[in-house]
PDB file of C-alpha atoms in Angstrom:
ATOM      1  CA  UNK A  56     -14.840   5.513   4.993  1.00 45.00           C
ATOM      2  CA  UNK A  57     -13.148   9.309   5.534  1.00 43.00           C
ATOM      3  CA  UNK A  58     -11.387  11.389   3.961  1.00 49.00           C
ATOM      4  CA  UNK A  59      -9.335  14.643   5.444  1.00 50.00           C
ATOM      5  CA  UNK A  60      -7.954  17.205   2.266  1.00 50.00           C
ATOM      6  CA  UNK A  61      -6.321  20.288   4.075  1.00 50.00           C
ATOM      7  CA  UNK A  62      -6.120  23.442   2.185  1.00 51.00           C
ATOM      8  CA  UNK A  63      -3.829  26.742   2.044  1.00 54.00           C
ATOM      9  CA  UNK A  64      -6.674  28.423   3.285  1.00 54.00           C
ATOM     10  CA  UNK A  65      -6.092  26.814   6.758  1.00 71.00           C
ATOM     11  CA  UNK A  66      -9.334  24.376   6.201  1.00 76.00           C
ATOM     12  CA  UNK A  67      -9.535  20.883   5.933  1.00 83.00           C
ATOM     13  CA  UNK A  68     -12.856  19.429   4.187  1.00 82.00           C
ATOM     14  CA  UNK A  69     -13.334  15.697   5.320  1.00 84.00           C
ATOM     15  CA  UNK A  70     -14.920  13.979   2.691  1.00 81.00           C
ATOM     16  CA  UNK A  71     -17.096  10.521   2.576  1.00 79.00           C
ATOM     17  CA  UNK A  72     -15.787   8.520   0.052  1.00 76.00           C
ATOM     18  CA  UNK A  73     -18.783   5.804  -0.453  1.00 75.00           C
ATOM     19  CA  UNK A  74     -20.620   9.069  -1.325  1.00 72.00           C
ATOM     20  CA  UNK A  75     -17.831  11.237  -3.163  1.00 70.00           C
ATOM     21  CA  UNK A  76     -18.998  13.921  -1.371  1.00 71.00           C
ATOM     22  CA  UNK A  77     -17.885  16.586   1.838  1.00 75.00           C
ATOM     23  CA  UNK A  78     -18.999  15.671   5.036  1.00 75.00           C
ATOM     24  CA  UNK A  79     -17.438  18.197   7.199  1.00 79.00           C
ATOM     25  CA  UNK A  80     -15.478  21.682   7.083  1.00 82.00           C
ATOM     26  CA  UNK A  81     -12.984  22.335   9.960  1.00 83.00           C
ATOM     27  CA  UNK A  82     -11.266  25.322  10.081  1.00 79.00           C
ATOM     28  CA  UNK A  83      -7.671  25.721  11.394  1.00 79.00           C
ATOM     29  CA  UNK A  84      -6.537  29.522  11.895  1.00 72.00           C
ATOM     30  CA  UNK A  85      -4.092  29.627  14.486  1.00 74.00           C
ATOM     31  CA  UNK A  86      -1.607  26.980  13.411  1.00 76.00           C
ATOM     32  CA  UNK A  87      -2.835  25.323   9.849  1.00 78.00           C
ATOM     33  CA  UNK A  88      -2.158  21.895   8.607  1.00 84.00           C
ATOM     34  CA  UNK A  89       1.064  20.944   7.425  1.00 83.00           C
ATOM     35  CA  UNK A  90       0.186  16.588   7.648  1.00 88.00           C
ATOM     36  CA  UNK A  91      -3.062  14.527   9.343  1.00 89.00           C
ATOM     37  CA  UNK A  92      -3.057  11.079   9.740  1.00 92.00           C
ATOM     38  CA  UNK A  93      -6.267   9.635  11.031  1.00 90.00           C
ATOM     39  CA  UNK A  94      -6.190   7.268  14.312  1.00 91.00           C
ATOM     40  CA  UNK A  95      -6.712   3.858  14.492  1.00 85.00           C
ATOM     41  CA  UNK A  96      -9.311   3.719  16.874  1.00 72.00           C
ATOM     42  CA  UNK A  97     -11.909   6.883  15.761  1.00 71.00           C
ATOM     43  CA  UNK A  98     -12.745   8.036  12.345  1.00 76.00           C
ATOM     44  CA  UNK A  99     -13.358  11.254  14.128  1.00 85.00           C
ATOM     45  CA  UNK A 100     -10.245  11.737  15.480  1.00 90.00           C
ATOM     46  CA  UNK A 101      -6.600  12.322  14.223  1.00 93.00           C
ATOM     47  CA  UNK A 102      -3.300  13.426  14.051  1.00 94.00           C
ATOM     48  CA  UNK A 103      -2.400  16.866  12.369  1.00 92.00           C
ATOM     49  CA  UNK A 104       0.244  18.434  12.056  1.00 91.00           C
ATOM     50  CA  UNK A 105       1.229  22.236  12.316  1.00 87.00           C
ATOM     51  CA  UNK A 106       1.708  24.744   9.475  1.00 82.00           C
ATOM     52  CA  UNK A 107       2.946  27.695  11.606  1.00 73.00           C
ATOM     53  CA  UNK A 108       6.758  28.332  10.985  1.00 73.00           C
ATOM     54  CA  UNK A 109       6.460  29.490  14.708  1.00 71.00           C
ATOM     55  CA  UNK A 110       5.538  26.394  16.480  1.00 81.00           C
ATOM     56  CA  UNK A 111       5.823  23.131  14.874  1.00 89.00           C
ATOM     57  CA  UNK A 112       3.607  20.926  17.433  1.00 92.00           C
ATOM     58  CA  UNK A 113       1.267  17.808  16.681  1.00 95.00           C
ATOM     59  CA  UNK A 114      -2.470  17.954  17.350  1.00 94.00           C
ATOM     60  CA  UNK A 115      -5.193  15.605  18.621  1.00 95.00           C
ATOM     61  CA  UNK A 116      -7.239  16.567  17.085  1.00 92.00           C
ATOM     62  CA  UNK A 117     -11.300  15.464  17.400  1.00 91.00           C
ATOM     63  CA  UNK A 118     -13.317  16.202  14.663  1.00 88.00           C
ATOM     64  CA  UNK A 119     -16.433  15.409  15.820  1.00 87.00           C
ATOM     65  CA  UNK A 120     -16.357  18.443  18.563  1.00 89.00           C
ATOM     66  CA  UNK A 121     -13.743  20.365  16.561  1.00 88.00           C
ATOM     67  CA  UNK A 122     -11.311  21.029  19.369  1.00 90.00           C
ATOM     68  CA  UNK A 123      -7.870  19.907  20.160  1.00 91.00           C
ATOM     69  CA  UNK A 124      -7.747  17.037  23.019  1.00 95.00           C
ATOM     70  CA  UNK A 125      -3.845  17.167  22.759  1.00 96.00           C
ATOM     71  CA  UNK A 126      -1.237  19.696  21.647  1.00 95.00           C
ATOM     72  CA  UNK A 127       2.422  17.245  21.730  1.00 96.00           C
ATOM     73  CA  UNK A 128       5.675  19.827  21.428  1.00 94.00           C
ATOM     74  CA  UNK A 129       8.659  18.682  20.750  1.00 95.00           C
ATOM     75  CA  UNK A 130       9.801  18.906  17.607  1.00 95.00           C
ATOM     76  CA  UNK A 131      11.783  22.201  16.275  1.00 94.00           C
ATOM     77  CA  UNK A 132      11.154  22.220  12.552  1.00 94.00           C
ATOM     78  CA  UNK A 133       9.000  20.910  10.343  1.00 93.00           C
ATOM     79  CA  UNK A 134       7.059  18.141  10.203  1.00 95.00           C
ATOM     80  CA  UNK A 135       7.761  15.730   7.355  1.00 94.00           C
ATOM     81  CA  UNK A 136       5.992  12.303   8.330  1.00 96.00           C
ATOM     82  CA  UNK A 137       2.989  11.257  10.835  1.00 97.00           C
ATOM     83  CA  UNK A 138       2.492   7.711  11.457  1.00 97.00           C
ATOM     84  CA  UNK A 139      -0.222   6.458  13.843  1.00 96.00           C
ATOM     85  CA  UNK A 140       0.122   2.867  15.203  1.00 97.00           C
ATOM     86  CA  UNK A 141      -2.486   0.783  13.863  1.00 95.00           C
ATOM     87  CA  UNK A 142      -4.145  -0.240  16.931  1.00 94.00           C
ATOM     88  CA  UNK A 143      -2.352   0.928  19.727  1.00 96.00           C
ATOM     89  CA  UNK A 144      -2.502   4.583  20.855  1.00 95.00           C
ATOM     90  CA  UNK A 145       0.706   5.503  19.653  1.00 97.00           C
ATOM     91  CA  UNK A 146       2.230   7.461  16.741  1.00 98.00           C
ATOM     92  CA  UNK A 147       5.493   8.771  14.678  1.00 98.00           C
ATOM     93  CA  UNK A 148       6.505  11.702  13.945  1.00 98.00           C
ATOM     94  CA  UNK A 149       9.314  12.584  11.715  1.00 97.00           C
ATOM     95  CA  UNK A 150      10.877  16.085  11.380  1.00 96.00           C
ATOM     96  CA  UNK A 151      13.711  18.375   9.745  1.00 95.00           C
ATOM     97  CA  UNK A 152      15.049  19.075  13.494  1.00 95.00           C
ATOM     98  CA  UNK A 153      16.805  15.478  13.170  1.00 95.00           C
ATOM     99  CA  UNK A 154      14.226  13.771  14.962  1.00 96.00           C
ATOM    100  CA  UNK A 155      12.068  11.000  14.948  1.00 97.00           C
ATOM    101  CA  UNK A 156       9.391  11.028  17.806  1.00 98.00           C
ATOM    102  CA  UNK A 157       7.197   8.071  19.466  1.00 98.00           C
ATOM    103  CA  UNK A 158       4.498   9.650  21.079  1.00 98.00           C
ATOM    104  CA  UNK A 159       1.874   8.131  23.237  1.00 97.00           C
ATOM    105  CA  UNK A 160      -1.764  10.105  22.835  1.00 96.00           C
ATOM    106  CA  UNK A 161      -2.594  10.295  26.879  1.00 96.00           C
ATOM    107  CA  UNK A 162       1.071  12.048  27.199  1.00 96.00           C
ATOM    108  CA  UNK A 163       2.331  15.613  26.374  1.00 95.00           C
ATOM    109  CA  UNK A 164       5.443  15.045  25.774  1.00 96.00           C
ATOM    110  CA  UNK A 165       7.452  12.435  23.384  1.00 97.00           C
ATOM    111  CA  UNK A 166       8.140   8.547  25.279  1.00 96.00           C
ATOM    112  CA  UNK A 167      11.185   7.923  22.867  1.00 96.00           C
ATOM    113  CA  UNK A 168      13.526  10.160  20.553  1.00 96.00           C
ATOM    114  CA  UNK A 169      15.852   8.639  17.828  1.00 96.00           C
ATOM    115  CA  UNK A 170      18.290  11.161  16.907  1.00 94.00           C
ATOM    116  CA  UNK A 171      19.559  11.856  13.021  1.00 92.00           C
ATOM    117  CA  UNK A 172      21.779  13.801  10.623  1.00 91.00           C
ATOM    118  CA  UNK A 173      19.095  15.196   8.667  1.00 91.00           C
ATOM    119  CA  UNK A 174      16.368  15.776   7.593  1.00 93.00           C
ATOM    120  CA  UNK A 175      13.713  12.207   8.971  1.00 96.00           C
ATOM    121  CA  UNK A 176      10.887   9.824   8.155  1.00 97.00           C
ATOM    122  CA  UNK A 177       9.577   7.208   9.917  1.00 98.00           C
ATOM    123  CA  UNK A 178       6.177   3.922   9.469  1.00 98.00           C
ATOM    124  CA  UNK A 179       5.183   1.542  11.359  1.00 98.00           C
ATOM    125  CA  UNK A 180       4.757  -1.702   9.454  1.00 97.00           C
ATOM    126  CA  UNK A 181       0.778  -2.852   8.891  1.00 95.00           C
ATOM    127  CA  UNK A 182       0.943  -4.986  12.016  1.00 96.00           C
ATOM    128  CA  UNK A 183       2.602  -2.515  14.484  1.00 97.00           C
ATOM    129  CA  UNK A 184       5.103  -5.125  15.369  1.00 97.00           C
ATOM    130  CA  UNK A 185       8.197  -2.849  13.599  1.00 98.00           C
ATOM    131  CA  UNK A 186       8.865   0.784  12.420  1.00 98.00           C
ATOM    132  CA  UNK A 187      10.882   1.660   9.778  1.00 98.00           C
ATOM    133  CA  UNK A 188      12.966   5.624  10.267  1.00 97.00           C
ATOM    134  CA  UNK A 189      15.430   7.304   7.694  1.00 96.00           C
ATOM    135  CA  UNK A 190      17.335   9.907   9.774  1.00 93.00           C
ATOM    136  CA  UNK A 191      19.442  11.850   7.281  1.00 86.00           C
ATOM    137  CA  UNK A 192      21.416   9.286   5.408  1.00 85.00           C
ATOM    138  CA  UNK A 193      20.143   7.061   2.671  1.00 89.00           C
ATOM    139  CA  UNK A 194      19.979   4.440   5.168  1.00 92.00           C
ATOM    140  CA  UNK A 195      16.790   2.500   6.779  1.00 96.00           C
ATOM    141  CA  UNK A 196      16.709   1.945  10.423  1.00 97.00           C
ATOM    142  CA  UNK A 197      14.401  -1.104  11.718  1.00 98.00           C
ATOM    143  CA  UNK A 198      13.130  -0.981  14.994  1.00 98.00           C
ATOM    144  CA  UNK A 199      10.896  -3.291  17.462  1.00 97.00           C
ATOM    145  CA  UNK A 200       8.454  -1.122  18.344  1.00 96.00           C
ATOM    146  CA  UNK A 201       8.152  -3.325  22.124  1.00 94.00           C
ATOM    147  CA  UNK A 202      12.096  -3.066  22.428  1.00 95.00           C
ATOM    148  CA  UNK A 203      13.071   0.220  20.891  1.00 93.00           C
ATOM    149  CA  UNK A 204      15.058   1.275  23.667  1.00 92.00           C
ATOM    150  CA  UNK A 205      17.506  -1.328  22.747  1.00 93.00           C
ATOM    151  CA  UNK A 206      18.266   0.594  19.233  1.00 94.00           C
ATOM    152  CA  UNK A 207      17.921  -0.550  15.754  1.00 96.00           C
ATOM    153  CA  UNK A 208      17.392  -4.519  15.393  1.00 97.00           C
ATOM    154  CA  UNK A 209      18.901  -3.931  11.682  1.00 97.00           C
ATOM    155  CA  UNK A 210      19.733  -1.214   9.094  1.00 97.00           C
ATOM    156  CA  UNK A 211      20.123  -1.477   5.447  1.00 97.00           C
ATOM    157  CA  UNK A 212      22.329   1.133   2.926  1.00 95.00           C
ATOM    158  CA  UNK A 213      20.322   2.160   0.624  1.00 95.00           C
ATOM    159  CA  UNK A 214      23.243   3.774  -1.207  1.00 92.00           C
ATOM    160  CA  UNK A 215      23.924   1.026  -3.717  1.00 91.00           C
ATOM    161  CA  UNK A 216      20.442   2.507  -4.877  1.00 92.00           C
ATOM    162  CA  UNK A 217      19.579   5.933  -4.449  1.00 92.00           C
ATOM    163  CA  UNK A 218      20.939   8.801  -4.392  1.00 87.00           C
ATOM    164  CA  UNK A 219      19.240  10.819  -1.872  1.00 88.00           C
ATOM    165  CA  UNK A 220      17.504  10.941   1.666  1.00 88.00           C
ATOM    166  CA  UNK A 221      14.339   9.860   1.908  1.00 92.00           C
ATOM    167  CA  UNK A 222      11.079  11.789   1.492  1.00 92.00           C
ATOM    168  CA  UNK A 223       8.927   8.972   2.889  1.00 94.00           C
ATOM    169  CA  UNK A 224       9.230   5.741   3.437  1.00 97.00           C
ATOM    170  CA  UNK A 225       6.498   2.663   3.535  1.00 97.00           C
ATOM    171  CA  UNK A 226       5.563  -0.679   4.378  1.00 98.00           C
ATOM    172  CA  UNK A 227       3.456  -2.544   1.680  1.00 98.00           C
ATOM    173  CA  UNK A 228       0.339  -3.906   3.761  1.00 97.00           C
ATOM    174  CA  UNK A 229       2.047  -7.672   3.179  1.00 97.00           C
ATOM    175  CA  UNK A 230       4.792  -6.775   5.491  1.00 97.00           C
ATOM    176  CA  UNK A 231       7.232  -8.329   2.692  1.00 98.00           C
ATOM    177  CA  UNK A 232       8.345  -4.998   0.882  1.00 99.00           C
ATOM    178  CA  UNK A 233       9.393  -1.389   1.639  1.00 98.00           C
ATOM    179  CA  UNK A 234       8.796   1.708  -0.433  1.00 98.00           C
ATOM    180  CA  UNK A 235      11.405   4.762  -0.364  1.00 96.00           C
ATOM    181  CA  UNK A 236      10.372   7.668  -2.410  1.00 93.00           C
ATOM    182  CA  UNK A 237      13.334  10.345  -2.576  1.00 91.00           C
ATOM    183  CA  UNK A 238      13.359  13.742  -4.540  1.00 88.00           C
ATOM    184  CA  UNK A 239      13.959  11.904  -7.702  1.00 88.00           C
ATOM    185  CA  UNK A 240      13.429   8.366  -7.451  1.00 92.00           C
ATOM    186  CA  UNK A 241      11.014   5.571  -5.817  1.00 95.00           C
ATOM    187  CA  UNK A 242      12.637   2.413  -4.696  1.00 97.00           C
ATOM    188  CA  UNK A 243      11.383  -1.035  -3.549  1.00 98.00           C
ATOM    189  CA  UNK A 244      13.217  -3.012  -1.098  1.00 98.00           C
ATOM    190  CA  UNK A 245      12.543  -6.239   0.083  1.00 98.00           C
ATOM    191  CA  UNK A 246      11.590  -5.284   4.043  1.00 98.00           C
ATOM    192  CA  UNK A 247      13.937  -8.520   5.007  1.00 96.00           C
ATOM    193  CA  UNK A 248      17.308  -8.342   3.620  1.00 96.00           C
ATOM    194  CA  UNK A 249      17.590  -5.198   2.022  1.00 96.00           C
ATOM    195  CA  UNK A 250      17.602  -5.661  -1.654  1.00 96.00           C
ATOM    196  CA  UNK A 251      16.504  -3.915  -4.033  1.00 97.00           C
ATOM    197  CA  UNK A 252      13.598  -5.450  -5.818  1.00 98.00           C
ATOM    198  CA  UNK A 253      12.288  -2.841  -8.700  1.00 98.00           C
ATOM    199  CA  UNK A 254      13.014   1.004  -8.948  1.00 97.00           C
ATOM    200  CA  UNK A 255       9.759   2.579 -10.755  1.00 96.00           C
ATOM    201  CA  UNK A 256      10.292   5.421 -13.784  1.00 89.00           C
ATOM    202  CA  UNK A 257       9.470   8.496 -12.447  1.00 73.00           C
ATOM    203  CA  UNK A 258      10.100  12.158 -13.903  1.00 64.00           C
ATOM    204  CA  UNK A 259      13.357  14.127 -12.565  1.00 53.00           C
ATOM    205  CA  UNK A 260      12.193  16.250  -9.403  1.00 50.00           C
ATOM    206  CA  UNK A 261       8.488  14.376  -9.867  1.00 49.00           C
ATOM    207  CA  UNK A 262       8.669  11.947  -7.279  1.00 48.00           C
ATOM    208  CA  UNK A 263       9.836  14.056  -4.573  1.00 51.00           C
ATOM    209  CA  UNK A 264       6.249  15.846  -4.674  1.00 72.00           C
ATOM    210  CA  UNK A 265       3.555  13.036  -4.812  1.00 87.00           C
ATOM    211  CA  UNK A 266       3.447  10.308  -2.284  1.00 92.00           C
ATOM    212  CA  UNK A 267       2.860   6.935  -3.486  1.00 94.00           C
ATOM    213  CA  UNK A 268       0.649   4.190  -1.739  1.00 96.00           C
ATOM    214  CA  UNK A 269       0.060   0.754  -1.884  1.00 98.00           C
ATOM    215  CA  UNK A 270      -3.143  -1.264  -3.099  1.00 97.00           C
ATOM    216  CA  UNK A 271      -4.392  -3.469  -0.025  1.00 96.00           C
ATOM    217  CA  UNK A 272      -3.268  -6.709  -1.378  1.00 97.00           C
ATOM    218  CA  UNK A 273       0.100  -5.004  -2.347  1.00 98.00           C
ATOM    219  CA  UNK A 274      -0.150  -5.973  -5.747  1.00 98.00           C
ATOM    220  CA  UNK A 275      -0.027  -2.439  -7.456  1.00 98.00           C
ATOM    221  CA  UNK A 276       1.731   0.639  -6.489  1.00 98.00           C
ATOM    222  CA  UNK A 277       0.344   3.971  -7.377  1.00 97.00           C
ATOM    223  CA  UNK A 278       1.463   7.545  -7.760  1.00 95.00           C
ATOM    224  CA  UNK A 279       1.027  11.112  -9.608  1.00 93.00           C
ATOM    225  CA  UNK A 280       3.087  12.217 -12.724  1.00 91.00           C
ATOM    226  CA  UNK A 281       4.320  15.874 -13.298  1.00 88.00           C
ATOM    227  CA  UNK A 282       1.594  16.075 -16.166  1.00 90.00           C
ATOM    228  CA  UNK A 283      -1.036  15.041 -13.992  1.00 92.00           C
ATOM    229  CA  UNK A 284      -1.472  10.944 -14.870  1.00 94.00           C
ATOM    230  CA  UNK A 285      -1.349   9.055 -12.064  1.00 95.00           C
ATOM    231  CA  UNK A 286       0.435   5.722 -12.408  1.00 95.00           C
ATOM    232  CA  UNK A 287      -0.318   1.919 -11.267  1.00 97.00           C
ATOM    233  CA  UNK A 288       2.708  -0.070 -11.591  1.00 98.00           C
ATOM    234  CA  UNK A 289       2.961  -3.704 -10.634  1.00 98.00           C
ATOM    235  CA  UNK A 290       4.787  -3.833  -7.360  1.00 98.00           C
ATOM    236  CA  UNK A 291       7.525  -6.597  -7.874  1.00 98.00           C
ATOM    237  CA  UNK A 292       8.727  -5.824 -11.649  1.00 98.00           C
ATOM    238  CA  UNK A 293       7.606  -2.025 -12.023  1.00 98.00           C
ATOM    239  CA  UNK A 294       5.768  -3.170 -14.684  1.00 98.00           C
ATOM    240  CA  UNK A 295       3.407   0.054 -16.003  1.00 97.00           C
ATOM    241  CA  UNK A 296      -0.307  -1.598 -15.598  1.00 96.00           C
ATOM    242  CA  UNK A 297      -2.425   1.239 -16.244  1.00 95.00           C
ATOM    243  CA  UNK A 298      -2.209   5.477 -16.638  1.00 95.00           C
ATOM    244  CA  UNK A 299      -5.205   7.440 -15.312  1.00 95.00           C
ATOM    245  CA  UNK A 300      -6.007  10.399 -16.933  1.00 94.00           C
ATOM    246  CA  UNK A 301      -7.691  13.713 -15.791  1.00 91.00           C
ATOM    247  CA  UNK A 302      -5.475  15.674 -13.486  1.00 93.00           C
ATOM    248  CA  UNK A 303      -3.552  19.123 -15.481  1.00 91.00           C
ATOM    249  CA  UNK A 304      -2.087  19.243 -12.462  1.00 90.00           C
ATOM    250  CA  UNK A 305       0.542  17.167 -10.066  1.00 90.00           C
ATOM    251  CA  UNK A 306      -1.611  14.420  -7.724  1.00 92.00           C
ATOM    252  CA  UNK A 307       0.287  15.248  -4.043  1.00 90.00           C
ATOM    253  CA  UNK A 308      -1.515  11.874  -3.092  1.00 92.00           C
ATOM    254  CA  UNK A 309      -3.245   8.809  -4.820  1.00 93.00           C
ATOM    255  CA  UNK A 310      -4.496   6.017  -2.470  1.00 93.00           C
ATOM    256  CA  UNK A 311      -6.342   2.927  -3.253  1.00 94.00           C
ATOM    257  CA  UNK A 312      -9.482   2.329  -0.594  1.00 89.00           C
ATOM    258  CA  UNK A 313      -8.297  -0.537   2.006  1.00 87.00           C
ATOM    259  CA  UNK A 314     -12.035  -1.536   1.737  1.00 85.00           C
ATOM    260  CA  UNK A 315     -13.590  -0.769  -1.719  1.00 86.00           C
ATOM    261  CA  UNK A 316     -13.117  -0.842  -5.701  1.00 89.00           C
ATOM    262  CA  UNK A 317     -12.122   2.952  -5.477  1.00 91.00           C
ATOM    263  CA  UNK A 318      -8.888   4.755  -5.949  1.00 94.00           C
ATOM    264  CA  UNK A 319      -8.771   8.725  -4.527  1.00 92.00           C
ATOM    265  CA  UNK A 320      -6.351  11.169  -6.057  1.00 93.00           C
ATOM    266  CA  UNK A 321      -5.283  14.730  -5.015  1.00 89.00           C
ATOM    267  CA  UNK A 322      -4.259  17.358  -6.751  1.00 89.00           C
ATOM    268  CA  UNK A 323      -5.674  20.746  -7.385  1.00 85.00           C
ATOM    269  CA  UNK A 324      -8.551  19.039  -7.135  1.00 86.00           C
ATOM    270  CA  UNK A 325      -9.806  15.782  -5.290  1.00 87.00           C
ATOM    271  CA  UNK A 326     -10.876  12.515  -7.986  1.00 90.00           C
ATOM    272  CA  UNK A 327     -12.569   9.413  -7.237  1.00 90.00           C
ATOM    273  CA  UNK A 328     -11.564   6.816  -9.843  1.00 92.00           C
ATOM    274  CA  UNK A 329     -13.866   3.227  -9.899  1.00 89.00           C
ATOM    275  CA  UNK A 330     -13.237   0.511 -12.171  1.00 85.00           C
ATOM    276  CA  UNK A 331     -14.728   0.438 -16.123  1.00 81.00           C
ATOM    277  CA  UNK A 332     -17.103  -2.576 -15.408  1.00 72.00           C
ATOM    278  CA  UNK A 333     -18.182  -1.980 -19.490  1.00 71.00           C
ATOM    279  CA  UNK A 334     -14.239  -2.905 -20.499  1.00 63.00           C
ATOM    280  CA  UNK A 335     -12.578  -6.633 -20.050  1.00 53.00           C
TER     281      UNK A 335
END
């Protein structure tokens, strides 16, 4: 299993995580790396996108060669959220141009476009059967991926429950549960009717700069503090399970490995975090 990290310095280090340790360096000078996503179908091959203020296109981006099979323009600000299909060559693309994108990877240009009023996110679910898009409001738009052209299928207001647009937005790999992470708070909503389920604690102005993830069996959610602990809550009741410790910095991302006992943080520096087999 791979890892991408993508620096200021306009690198991103890919890293193997069964041996916590780099396995390539790509550099990036003419545009940078604002988001990467890897694909579905080729560890080697992914989704970035741009840094440059000038030009805020998607790459496709193959590592194993280090060149760009695709450049996809469309979008006219920056790019907040890249979502590749899970087994279909297709992927999302949120923006602050009031767009959410579906793009297919043998085409240059965008196959769909789903206006907003701000700022937008956008997921597919874990099956690719639905994708989930904020587009300015606090509002969630659901949306057959096969039938999109025929609009939303439902929406819920997320009002009653936050206070401001979301900063991403997730489905738990169960299908059954939604998670909305704004600029101060992180939400779960039950992916069927709506609801809220749980809200998590998080620090004022902390949540809107770490993004949280799932565990596999969507048990546990996880995400960094402001003082560097990263947090596993239990998913349904917010419940705090367990703190880890070692970060003095902000984790941007902590994921749990879909296929191993392994949790990877980020902050100023990367962590790999396996269980204490010595404790009960």
């Amino acid at each position: 299993m791979l890892l991408p990290k993508y620096l200021q310095d306009k690198s991103v280090y890919v890293y193997s995580c069964e041996k916590a340790g780099r396995a390539r360096h790509l550099r990036c000078e003419k545009y940078g790396v604002g988001l990467i996503r890897f694909l579905h179908n080729d560890r080697d091959c992914a989704v970035a996108a741009s840094r440059n203020e000038a030009d805020h296109l998607l790459k496709y981006w193959d590592f194993h060669d280090n060149k760009y099979l695709r450049l996809f323009r469309s979008h006219t600000a920056r790019v907040t959220s890249v979502s590749p299909h899970p087994y279909e060559d297709l992927f999302l693309s949120g923006a602050e141009d009031r767009s959410v994108l579906l793009w297919d990877l043998r085409q240059e240009r965008p196959v769909a476009k789903i206006n907003g009023q701000g700022p937008t996110v956008a997921s597919f679910d874990q099956q690719g059967l639905v994708f989930a898009a904020c587009v300015g409001q606090p509002k969630l738009h659901l949306f057959d991926t096969r039938n999109y052209a025929k609009g939303e299928f439902t929406s819920f207001d997320l009002r009653p429950h936050v206070t401001d647009q979301a900063q991403t937005v997730q489905f738990s790999p169960c299908g059954k549960y939604l998670l909305v992470r704004t600029r101060s708070q992180m939400v779960l909503i039950d992916a069927f009717d709506g609801e809220m389920i749980c809200e998590y604690p998080a620090e004022t102005g902390a949540a809107g700069t770490s993004v949280p993830s799932f565990s596999p069996d969507s048990q546990y959610v996880i995400s960094g503090e402001g003082n560097g602990d990263v947090c596993v809550w239990a998913t349904t009741n917010a419940r705090l399970v367990h703190k880890l410790e070692g970060h003095t910095t902000q984790p941007a991302r902590a994921l749990f490995s879909p296929a191993h006992a392994l949790v990877v943080t980020a902050a100023e520096t990367l962590a790999w975090w396996i269980p204490d087999t010595t404790t009960s």
